[in-house]
PDB file of C-alpha atoms (C1' of nucleotides) in Angstrom:
ATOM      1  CA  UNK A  17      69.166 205.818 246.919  1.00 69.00           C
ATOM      2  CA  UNK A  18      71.627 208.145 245.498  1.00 85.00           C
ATOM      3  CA  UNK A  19      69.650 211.079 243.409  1.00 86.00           C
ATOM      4  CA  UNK A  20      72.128 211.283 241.236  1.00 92.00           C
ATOM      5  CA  UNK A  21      71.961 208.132 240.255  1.00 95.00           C
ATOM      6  CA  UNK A  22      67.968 208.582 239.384  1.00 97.00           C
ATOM      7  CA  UNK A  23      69.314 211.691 237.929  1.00 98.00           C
ATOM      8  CA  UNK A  24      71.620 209.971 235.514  1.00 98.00           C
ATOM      9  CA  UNK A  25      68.834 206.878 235.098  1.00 98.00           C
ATOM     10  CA  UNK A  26      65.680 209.214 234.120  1.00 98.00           C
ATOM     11  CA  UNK A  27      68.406 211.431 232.140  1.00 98.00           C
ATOM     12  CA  UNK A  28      69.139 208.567 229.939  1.00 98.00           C
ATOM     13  CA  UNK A  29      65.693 207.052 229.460  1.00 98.00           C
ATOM     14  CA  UNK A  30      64.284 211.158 228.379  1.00 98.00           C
ATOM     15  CA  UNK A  31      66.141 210.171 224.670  1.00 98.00           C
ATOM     16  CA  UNK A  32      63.993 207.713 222.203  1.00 98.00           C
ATOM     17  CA  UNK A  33      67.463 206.567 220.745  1.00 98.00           C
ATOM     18  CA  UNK A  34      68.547 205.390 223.788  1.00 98.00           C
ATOM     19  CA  UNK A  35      65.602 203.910 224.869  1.00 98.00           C
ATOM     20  CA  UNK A  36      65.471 201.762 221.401  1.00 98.00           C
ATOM     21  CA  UNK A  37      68.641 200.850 222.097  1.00 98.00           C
ATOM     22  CA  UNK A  38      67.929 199.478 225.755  1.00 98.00           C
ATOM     23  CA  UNK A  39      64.993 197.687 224.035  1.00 98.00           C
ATOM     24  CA  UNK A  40      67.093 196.106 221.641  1.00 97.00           C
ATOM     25  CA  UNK A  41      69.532 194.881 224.095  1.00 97.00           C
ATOM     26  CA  UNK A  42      66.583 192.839 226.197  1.00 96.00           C
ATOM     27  CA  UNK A  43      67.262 190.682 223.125  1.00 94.00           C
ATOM     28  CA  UNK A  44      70.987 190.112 224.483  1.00 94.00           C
ATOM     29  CA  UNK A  45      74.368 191.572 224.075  1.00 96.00           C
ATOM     30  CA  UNK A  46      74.780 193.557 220.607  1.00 97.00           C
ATOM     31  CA  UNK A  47      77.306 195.251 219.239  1.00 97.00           C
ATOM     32  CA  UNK A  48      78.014 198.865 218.423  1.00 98.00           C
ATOM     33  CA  UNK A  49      77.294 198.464 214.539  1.00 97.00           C
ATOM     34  CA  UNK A  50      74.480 196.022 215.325  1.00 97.00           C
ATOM     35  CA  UNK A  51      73.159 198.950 217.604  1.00 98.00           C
ATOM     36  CA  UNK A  52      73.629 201.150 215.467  1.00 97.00           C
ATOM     37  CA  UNK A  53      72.075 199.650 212.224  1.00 96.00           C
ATOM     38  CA  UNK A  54      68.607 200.946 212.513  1.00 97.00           C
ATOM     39  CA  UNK A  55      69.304 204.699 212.743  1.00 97.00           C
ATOM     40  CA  UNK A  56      69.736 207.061 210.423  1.00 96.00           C
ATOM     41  CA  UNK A  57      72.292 208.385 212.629  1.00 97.00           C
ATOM     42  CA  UNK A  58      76.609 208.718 212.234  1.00 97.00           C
ATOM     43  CA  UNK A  59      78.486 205.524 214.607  1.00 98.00           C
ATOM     44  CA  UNK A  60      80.045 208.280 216.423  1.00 98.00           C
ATOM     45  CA  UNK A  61      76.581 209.590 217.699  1.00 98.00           C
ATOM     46  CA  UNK A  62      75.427 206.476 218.810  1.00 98.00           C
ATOM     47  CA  UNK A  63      78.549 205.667 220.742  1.00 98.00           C
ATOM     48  CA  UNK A  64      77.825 208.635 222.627  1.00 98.00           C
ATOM     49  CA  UNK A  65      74.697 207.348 223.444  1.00 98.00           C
ATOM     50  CA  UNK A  66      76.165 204.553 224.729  1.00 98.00           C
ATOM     51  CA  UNK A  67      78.493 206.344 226.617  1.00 98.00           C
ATOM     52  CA  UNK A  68      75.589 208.263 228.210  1.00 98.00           C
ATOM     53  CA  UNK A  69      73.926 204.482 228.740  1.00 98.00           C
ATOM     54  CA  UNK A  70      77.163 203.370 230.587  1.00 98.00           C
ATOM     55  CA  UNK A  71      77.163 206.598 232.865  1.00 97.00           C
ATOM     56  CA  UNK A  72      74.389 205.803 233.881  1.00 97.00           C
ATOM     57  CA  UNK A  73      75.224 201.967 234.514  1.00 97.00           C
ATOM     58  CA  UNK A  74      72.014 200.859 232.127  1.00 98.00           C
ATOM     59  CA  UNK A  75      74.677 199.157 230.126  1.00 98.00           C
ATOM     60  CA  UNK A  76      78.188 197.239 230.486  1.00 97.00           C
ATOM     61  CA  UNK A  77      80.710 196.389 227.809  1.00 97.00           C
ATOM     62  CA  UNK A  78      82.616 193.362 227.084  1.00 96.00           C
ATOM     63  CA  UNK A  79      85.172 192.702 224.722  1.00 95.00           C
ATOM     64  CA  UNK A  80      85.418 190.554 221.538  1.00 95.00           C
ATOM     65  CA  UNK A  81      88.161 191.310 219.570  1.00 94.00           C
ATOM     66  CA  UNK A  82      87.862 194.450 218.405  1.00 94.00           C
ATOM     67  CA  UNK A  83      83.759 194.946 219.078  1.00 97.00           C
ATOM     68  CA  UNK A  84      82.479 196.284 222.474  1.00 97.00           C
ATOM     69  CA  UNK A  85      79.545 194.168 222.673  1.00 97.00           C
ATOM     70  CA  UNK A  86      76.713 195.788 225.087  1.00 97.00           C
ATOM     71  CA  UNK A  87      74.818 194.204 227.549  1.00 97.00           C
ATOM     72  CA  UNK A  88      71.782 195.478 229.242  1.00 97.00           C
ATOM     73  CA  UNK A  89      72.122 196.222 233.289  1.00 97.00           C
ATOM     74  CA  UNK A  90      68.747 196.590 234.459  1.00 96.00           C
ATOM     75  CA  UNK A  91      69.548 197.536 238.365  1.00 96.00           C
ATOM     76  CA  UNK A  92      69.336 201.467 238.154  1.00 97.00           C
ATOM     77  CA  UNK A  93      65.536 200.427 236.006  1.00 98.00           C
ATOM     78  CA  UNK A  94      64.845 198.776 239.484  1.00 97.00           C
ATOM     79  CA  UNK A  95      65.815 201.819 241.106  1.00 97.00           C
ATOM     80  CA  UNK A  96      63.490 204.178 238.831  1.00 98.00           C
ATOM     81  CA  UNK A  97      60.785 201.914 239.383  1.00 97.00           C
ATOM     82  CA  UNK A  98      61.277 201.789 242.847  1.00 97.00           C
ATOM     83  CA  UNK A  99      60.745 205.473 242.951  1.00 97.00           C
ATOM     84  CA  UNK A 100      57.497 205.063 240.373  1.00 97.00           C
ATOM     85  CA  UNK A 101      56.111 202.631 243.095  1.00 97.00           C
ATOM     86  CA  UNK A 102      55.506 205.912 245.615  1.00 96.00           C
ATOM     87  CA  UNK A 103      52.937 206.960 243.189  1.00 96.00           C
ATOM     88  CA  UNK A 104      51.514 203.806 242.038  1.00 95.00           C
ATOM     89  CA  UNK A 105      48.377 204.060 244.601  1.00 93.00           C
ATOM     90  CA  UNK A 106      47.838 208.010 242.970  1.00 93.00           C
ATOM     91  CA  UNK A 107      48.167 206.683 239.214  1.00 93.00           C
ATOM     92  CA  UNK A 108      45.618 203.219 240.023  1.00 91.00           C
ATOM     93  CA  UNK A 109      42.966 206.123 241.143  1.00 83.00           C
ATOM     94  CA  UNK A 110      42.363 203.896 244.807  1.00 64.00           C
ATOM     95  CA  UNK A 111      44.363 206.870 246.813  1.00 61.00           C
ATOM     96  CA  UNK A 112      41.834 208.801 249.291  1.00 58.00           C
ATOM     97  CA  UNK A 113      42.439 212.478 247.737  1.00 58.00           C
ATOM     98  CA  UNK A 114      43.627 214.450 251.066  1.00 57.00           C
ATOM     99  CA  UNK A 115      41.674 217.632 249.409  1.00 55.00           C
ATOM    100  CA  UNK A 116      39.006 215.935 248.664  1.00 60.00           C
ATOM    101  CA  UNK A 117      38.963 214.615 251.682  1.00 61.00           C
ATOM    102  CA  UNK A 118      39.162 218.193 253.143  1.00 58.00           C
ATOM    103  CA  UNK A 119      36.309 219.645 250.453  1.00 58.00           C
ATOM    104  CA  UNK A 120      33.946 217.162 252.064  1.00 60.00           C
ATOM    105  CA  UNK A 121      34.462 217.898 255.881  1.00 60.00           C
ATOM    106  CA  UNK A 122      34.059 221.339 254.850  1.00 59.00           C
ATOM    107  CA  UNK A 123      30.880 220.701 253.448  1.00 55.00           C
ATOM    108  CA  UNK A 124      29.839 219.703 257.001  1.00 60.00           C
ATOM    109  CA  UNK A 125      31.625 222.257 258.420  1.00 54.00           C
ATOM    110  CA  UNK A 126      31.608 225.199 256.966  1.00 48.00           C
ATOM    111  CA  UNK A 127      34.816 227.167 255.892  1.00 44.00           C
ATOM    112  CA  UNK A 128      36.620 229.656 257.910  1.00 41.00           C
ATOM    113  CA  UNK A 129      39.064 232.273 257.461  1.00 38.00           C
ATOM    114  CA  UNK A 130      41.932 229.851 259.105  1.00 38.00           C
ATOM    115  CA  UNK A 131      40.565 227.192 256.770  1.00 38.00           C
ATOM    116  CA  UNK A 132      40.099 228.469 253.165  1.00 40.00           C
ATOM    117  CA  UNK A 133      38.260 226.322 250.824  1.00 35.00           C
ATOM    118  CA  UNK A 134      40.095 225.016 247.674  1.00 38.00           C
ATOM    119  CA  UNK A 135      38.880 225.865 244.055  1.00 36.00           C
ATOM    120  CA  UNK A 136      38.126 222.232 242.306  1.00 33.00           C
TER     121      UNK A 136
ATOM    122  CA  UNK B  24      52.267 205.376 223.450  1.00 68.00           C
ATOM    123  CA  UNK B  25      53.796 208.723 222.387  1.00 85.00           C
ATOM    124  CA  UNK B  26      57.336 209.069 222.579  1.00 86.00           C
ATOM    125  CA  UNK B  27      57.658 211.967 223.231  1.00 92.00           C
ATOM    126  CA  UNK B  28      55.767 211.814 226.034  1.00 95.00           C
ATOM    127  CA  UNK B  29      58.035 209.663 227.270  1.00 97.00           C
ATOM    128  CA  UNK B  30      61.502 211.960 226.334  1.00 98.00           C
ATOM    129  CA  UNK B  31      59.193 214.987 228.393  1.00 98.00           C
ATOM    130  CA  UNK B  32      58.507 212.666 231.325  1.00 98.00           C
ATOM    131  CA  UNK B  33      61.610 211.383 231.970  1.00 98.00           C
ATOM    132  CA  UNK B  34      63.177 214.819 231.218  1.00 98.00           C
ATOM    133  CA  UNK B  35      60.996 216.020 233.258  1.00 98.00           C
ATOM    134  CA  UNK B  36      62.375 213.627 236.490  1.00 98.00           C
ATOM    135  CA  UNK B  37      65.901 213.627 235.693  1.00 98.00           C
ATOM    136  CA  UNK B  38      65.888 216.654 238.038  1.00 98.00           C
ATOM    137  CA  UNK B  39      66.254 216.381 241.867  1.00 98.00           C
ATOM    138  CA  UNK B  40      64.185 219.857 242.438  1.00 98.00           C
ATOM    139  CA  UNK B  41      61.492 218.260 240.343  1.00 98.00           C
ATOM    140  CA  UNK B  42      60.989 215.477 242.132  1.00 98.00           C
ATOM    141  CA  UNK B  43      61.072 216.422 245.042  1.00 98.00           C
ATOM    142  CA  UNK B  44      58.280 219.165 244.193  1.00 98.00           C
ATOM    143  CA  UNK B  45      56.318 215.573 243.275  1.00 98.00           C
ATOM    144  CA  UNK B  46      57.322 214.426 246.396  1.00 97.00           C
ATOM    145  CA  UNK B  47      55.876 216.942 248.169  1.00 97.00           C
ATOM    146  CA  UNK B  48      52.477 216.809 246.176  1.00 97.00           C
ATOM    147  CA  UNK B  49      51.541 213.134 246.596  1.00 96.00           C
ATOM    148  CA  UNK B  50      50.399 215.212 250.344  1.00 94.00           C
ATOM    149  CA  UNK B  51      47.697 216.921 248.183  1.00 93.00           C
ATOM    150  CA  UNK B  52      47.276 219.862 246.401  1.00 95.00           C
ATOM    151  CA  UNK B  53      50.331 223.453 247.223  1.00 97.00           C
ATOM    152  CA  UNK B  54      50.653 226.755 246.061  1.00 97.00           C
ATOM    153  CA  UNK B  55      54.273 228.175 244.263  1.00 97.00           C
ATOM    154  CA  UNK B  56      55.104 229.170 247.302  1.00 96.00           C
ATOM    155  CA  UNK B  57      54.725 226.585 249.721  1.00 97.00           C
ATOM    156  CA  UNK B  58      56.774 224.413 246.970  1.00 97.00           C
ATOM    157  CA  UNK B  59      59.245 226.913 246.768  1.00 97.00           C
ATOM    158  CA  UNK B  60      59.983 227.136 250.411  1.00 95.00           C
ATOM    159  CA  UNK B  61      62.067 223.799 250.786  1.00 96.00           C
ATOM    160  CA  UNK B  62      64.607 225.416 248.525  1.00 97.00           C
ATOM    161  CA  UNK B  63      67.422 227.557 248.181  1.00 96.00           C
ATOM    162  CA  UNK B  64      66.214 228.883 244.607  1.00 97.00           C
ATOM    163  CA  UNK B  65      64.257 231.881 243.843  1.00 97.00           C
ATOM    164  CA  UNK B  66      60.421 232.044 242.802  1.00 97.00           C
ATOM    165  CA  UNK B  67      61.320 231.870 239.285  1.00 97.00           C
ATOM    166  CA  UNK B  68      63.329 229.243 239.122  1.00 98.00           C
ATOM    167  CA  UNK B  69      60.615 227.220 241.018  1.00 98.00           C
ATOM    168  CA  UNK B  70      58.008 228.643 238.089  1.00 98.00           C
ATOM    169  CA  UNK B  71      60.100 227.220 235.758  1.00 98.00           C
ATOM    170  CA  UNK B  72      60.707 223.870 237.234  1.00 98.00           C
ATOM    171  CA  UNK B  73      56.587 224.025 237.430  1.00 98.00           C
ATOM    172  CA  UNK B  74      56.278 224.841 233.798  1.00 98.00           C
ATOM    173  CA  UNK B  75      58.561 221.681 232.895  1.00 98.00           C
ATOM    174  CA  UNK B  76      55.784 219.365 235.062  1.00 98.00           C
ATOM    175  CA  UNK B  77      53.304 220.962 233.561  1.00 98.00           C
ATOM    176  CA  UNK B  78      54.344 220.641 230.150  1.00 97.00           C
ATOM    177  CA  UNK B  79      54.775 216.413 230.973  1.00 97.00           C
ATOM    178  CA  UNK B  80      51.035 216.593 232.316  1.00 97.00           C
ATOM    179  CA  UNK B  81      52.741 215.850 235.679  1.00 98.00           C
ATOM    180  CA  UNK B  82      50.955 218.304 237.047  1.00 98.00           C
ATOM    181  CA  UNK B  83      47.687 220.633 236.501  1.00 97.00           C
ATOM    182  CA  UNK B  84      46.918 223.803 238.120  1.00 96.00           C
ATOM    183  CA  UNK B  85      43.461 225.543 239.613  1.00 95.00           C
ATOM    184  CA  UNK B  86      43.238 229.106 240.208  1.00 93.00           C
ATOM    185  CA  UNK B  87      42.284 229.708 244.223  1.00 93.00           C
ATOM    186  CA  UNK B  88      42.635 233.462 244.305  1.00 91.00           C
ATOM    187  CA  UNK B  89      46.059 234.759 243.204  1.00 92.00           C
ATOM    188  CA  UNK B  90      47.118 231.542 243.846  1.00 96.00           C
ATOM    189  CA  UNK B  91      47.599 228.643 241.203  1.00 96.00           C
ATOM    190  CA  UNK B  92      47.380 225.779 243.560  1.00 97.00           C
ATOM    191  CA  UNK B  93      49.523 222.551 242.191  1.00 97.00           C
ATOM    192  CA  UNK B  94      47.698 219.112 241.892  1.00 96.00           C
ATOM    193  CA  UNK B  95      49.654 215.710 240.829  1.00 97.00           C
ATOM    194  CA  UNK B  96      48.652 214.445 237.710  1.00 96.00           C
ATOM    195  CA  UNK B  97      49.820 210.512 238.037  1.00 96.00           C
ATOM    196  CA  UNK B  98      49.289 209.537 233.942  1.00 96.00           C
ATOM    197  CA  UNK B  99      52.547 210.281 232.552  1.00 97.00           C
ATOM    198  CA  UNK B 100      54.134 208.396 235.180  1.00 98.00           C
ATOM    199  CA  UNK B 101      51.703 205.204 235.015  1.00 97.00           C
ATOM    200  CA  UNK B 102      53.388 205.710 231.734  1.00 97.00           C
ATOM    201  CA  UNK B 103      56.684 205.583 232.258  1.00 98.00           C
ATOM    202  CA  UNK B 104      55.864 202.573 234.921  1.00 97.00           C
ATOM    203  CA  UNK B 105      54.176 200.509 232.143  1.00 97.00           C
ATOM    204  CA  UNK B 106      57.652 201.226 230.250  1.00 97.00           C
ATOM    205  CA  UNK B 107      60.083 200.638 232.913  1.00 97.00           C
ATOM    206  CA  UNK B 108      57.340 196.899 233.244  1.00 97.00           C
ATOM    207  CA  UNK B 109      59.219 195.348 229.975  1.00 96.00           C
ATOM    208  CA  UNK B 110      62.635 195.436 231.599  1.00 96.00           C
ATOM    209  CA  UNK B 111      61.239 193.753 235.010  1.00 95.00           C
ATOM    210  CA  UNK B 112      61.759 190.568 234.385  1.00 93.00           C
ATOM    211  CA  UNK B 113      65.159 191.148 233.685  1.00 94.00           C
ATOM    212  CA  UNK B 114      66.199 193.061 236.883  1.00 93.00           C
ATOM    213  CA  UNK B 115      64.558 190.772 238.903  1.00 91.00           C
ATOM    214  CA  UNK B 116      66.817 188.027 237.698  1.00 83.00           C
ATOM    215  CA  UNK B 117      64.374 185.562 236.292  1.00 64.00           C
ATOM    216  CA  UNK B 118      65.103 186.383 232.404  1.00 61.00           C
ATOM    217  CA  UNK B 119      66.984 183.228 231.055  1.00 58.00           C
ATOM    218  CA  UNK B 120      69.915 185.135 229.196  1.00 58.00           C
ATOM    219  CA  UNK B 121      69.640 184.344 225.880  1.00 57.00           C
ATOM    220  CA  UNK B 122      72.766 184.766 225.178  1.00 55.00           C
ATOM    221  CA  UNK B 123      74.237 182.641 228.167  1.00 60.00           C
ATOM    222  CA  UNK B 124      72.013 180.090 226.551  1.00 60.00           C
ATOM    223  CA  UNK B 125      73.708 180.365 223.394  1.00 58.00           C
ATOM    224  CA  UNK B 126      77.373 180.119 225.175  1.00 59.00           C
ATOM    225  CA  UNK B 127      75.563 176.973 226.583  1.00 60.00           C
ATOM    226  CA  UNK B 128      75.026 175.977 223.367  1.00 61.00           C
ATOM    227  CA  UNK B 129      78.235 176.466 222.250  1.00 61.00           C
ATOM    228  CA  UNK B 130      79.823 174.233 224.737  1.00 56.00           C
ATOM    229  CA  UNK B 131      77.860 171.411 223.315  1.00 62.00           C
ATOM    230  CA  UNK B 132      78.518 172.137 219.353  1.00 57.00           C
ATOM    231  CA  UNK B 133      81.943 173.647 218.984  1.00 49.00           C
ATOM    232  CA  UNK B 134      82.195 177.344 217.779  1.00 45.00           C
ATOM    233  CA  UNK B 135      82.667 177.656 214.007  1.00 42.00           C
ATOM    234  CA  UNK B 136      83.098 180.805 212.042  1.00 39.00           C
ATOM    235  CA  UNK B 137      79.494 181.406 211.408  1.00 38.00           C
ATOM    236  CA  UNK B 138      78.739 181.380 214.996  1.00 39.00           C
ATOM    237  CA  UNK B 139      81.317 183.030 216.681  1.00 40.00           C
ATOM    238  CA  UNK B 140      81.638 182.464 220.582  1.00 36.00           C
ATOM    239  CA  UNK B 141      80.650 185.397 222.944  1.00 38.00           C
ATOM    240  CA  UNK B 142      82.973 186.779 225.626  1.00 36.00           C
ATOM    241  CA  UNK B 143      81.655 187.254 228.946  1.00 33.00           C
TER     242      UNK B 143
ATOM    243  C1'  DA C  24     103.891 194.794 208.115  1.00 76.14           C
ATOM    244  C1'  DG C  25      99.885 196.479 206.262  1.00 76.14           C
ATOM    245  C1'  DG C  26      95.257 196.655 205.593  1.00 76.14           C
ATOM    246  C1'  DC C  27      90.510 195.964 207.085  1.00 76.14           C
ATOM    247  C1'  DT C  28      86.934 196.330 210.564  1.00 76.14           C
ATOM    248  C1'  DA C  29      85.063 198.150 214.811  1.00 76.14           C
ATOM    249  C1'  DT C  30      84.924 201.677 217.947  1.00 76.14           C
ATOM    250  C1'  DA C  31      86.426 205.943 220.296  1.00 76.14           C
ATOM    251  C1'  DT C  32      87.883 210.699 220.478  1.00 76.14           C
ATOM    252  C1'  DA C  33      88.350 215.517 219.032  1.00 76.14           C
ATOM    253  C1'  DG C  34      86.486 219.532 217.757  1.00 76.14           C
ATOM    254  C1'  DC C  35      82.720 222.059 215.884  1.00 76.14           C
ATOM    255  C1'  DT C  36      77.749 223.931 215.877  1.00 76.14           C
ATOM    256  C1'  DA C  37      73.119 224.606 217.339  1.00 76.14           C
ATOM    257  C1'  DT C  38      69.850 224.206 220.739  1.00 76.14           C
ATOM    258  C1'  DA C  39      68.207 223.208 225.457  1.00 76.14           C
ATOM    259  C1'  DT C  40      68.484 223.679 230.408  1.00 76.14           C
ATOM    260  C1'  DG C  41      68.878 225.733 234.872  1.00 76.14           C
ATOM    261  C1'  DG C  42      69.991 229.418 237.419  1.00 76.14           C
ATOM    262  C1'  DC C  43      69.751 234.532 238.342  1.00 76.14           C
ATOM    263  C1'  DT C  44      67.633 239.576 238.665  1.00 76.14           C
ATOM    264  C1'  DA C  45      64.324 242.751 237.329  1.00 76.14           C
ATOM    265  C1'  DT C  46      59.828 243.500 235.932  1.00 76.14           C
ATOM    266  C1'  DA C  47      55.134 242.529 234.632  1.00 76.14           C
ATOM    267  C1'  DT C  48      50.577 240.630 235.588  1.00 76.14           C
ATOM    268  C1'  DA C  49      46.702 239.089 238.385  1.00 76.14           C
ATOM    269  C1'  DT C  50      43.688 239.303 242.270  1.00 76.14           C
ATOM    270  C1'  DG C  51      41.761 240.051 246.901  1.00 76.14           C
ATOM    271  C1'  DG C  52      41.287 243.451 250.550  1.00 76.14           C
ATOM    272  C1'  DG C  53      41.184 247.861 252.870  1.00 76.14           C
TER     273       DG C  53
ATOM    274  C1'  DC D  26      41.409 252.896 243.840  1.00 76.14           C
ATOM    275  C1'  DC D  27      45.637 251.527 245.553  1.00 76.14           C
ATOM    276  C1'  DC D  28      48.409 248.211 247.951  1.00 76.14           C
ATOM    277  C1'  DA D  29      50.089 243.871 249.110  1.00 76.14           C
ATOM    278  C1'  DT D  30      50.632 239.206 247.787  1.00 76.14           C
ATOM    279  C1'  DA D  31      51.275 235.463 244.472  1.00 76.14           C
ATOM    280  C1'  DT D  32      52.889 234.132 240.275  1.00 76.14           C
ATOM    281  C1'  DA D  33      54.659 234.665 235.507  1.00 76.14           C
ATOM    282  C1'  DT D  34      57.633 236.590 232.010  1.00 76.14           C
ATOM    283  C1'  DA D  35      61.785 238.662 230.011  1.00 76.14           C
ATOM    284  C1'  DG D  36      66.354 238.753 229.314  1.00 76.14           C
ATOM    285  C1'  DC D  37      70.911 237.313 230.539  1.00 76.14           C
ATOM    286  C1'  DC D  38      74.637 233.808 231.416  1.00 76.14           C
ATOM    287  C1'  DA D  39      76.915 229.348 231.915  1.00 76.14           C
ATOM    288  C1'  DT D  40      76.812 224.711 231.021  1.00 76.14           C
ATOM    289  C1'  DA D  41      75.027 220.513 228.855  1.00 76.14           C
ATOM    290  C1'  DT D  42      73.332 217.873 224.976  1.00 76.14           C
ATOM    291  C1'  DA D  43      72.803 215.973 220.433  1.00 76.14           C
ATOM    292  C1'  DG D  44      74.241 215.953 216.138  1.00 76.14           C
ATOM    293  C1'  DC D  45      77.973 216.192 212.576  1.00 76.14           C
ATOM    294  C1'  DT D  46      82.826 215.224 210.148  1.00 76.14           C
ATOM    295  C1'  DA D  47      87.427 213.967 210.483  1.00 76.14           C
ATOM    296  C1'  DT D  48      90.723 211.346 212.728  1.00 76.14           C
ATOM    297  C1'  DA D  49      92.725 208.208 216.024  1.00 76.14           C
ATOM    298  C1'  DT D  50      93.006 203.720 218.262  1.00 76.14           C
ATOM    299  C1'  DA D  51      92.465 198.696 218.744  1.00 76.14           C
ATOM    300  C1'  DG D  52      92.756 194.239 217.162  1.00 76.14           C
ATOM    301  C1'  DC D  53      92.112 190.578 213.630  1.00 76.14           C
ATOM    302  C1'  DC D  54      93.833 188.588 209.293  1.00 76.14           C
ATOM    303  C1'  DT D  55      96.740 187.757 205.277  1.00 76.14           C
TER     304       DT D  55
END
DNA sequence: AGGCTATATAGCTATATGGCTATATATGGG
DNA sequence: CCCATATATAGCCATATAGCTATATAGCCT
């Protein structure tokens, strides 16, 4: 509900790091090096990342002696599909164009100044 | 398929101003400045924001007079839906947690040093 | 205690983003 | 042809982001 939060969520997911690491995690909790291993990329960079993750609550950490193992929290996903879902109908191609709609009444009845036609 | 389609859409809605301009389109084609009215931001900055959509094929625009009239363009988000679809299972609660299975595990054959236990 | 491993923080740089104002371009209409 | 309207571009500023190296912190282990 909050649009920060989506703001936060969709900020996250824009980053192909970050989204290989949310992908790794549906495999279950890793750790920082573990995360880390597959990028050509310093530990300190990918902890931001995962700092950036946490912000936006797509991931928790626990503790295990001294590793912060990651876990993947998958509610603010719900959210950002949630708001995806408003434009399912458009995206499946079954929505009744509104313009289209209006193109074809026109048709019938022919424009007027108070009812300019739209360029297709 | 192409990440970077994916960074530009999700870029692309990790901005409040942006999304509601999408908002406002699912209601059919608008022109600059009917999107720009809602706002508190000059013309330019609502250009801009228009640029960003169009540059995530979120949106395409015709040419009605000296008007370039704004139409939703759904793909990039089908996109990012059929991304967001891997991680459904797990917000919806149904994913057996691997690694609570492995705790489970645990329980039954002690910890040893090769298989360290997990902290929760 | 001291060292090793895992992770975080600090501080730097380069680039990107989002906003503004001022100005340029495009097009229909009188 | 000129004007008004709609939109885009340029140029500026402030802040954010993504990367780096170097260093600090945390916690096990001997």
């Amino acid at each position: 509900m909050d649009p920060r939060r989506l703001d936060q969520t969709f900020a996250a997911l824009a980053d192909p790091t970050r989204r290989a690491i949310l992908a790794r995690l549906i495999d279950g909790e890793a750790t920082v090096m573990e995360l880390a291993e597959p990028f050509a990329m310093s530990q300190p960079s990918i902890s931001k990342h995962l700092k950036v993750l946490e912000g936006a609550g797509l991931i928790s950490r626990g503790r295990d002696a001294q590793r912060r193992p990651c876990r993947l929290e998958a509610k603010p996903l719900a959210e950002a599909n949630e708001w995806l879902e408003r434009y399912r109908a458009i995206w499946e191609g079954n929505f009744l164009r509104l313009d289209a709609l209006l193109d074809e009444l026109q048709r019938v009845t022919p424009p007027s100044k108070s009812a300019p036609g739209k360029k297709r």
